Short mmCIF file of the C-alpha atoms (twelve columns), coordinates in Angstrom:
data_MODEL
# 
_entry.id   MODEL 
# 
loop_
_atom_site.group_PDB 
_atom_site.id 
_atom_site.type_symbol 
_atom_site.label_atom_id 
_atom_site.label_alt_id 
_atom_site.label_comp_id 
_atom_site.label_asym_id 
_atom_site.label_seq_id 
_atom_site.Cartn_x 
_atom_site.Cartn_y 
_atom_site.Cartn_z 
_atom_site.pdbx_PDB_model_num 
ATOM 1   C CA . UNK A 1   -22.407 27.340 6.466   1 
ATOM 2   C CA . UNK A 2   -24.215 24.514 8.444   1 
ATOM 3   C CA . UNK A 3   -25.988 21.337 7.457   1 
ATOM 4   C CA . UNK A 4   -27.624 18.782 9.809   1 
ATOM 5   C CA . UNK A 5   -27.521 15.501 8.089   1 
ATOM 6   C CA . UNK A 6   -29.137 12.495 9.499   1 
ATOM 7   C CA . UNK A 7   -29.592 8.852  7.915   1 
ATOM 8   C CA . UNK A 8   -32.765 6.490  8.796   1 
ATOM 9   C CA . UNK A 9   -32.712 2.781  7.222   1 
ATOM 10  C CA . UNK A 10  -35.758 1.022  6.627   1 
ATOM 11  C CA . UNK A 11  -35.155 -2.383 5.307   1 
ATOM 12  C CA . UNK A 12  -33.378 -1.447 1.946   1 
ATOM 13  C CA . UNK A 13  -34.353 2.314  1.510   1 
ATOM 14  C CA . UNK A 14  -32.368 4.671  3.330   1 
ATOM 15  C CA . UNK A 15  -33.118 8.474  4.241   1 
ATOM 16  C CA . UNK A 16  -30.747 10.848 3.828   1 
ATOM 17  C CA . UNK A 17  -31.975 14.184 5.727   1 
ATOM 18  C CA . UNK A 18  -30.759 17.338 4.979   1 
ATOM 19  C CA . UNK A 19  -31.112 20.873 6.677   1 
ATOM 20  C CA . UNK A 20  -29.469 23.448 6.134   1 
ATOM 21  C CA . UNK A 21  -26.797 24.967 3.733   1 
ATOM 22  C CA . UNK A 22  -25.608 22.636 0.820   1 
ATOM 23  C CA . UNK A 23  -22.652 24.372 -0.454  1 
ATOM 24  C CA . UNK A 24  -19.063 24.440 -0.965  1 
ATOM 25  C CA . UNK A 25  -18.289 23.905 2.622   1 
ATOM 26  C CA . UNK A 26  -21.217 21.351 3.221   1 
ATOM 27  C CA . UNK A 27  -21.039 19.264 0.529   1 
ATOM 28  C CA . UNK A 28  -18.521 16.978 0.972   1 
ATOM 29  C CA . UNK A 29  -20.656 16.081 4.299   1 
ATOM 30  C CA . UNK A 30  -23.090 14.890 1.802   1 
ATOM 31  C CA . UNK A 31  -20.558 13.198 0.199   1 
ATOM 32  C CA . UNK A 32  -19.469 11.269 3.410   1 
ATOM 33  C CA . UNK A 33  -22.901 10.179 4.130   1 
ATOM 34  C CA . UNK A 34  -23.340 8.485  0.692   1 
ATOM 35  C CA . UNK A 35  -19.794 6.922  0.842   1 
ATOM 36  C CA . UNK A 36  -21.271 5.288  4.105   1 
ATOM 37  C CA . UNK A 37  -23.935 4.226  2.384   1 
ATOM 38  C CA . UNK A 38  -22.428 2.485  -0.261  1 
ATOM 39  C CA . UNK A 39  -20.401 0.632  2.671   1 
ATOM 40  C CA . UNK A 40  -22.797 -0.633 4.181   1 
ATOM 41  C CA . UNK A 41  -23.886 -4.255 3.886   1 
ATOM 42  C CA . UNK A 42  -26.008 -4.881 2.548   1 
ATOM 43  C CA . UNK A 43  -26.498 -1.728 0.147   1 
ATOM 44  C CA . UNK A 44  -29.592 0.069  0.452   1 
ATOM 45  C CA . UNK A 45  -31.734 -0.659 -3.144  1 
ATOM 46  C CA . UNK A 46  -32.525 3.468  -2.738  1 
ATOM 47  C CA . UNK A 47  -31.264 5.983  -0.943  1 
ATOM 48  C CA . UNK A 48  -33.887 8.774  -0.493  1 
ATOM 49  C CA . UNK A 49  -32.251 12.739 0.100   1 
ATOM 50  C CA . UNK A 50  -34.020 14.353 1.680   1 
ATOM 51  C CA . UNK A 51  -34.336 18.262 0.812   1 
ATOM 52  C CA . UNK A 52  -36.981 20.035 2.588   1 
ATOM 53  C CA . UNK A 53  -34.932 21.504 5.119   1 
ATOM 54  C CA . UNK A 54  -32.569 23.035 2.864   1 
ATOM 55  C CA . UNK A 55  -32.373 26.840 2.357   1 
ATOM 56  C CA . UNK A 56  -29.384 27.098 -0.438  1 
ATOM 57  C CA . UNK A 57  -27.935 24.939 -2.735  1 
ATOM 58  C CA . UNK A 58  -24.559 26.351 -4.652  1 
ATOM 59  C CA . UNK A 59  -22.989 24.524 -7.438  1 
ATOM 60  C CA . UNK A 60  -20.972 22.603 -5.380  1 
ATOM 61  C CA . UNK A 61  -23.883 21.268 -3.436  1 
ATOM 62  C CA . UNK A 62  -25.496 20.257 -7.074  1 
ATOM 63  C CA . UNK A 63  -22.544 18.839 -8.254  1 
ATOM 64  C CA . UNK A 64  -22.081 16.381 -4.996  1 
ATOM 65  C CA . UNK A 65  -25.939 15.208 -5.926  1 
ATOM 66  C CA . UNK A 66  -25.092 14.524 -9.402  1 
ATOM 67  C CA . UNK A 67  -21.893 12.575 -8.699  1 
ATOM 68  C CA . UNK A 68  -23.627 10.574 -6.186  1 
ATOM 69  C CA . UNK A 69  -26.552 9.979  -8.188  1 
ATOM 70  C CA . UNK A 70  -23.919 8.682  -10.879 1 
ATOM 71  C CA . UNK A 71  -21.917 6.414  -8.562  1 
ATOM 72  C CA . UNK A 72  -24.880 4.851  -6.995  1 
ATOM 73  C CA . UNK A 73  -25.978 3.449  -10.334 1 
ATOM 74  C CA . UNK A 74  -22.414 1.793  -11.184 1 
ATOM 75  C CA . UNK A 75  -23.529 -0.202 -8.143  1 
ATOM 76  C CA . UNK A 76  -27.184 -0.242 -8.968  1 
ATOM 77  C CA . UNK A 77  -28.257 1.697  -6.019  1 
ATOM 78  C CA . UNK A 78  -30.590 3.983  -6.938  1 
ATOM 79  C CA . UNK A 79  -30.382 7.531  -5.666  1 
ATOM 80  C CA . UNK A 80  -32.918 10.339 -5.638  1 
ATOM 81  C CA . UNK A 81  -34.167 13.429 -4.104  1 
ATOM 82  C CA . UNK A 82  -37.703 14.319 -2.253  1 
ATOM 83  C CA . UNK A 83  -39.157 17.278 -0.705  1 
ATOM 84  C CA . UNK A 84  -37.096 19.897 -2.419  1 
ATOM 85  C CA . UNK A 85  -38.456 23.418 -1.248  1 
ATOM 86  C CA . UNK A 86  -39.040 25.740 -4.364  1 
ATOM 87  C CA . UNK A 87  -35.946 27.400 -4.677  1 
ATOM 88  C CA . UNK A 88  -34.189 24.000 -5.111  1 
ATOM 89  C CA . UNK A 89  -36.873 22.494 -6.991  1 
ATOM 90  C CA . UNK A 90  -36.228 25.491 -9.211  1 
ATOM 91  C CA . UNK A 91  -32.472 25.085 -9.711  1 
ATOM 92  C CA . UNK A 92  -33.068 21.723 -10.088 1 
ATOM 93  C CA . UNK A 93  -35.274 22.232 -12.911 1 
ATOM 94  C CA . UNK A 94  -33.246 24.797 -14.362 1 
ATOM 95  C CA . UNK A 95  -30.160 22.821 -14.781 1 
ATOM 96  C CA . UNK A 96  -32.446 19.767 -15.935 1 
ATOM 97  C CA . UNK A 97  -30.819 17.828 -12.606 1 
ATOM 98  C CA . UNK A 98  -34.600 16.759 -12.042 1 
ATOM 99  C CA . UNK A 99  -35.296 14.489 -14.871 1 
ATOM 100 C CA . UNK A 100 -32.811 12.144 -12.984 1 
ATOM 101 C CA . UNK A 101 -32.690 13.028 -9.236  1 
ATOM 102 C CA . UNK A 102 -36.304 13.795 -7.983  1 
ATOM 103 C CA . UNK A 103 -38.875 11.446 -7.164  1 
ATOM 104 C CA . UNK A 104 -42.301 11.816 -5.264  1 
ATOM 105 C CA . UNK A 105 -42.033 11.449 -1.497  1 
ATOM 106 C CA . UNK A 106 -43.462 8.416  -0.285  1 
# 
């Protein structure tokens, strides 16, 4: 269970990377990196994750994405995902996550 995270800001968009794992164990690494987010000042207007370097995501890992997406837009930060690699663009449509969370990388 590893995930390398990394954050780039550029002006008010920041990246979220991801690679790796996004699971039980994993998530709530995710979950750190968005809770720094939101600290920051000022906010980010978007923050961009990242998914083309992730292998798995469990429930868990879906869940974290949904929760953040949902507490970014009490504070009108907008939060979406790019790059997700089949399999997670596939469980992302499945569970009808993507009609919220994913965006065209730009």
């Amino acid at each position: 269970m590893n995930l390398l995270i990394s954050s780039v800001r550029a002006g008010d968009r920041l990246t979220i990377g991801l690679r790796g794992e996004l699971d039980y164990g994993t998530a709530p690494a995710l979950r750190e990196a968005i809770s720094t987010a939101l600290a920051a000042d000022p906010l980010p207007a978007t923050i961009s994750v990242d998914l083309g370097g992730v292998t798995v995501v469990d429930s868990t890992g879906l869940g974290t994405l949904v929760v953040g997406y949902r507490i970014c837009a009490q504070v009108r930060v907008r939060l979406a995902v790019c790059n997700p690699t089949p399999f997670v663009s596939r469980l992302l449509s499945v569970t009808g996550a993507d009609t919220h969370l994913v965006r065209a990388a730009d």
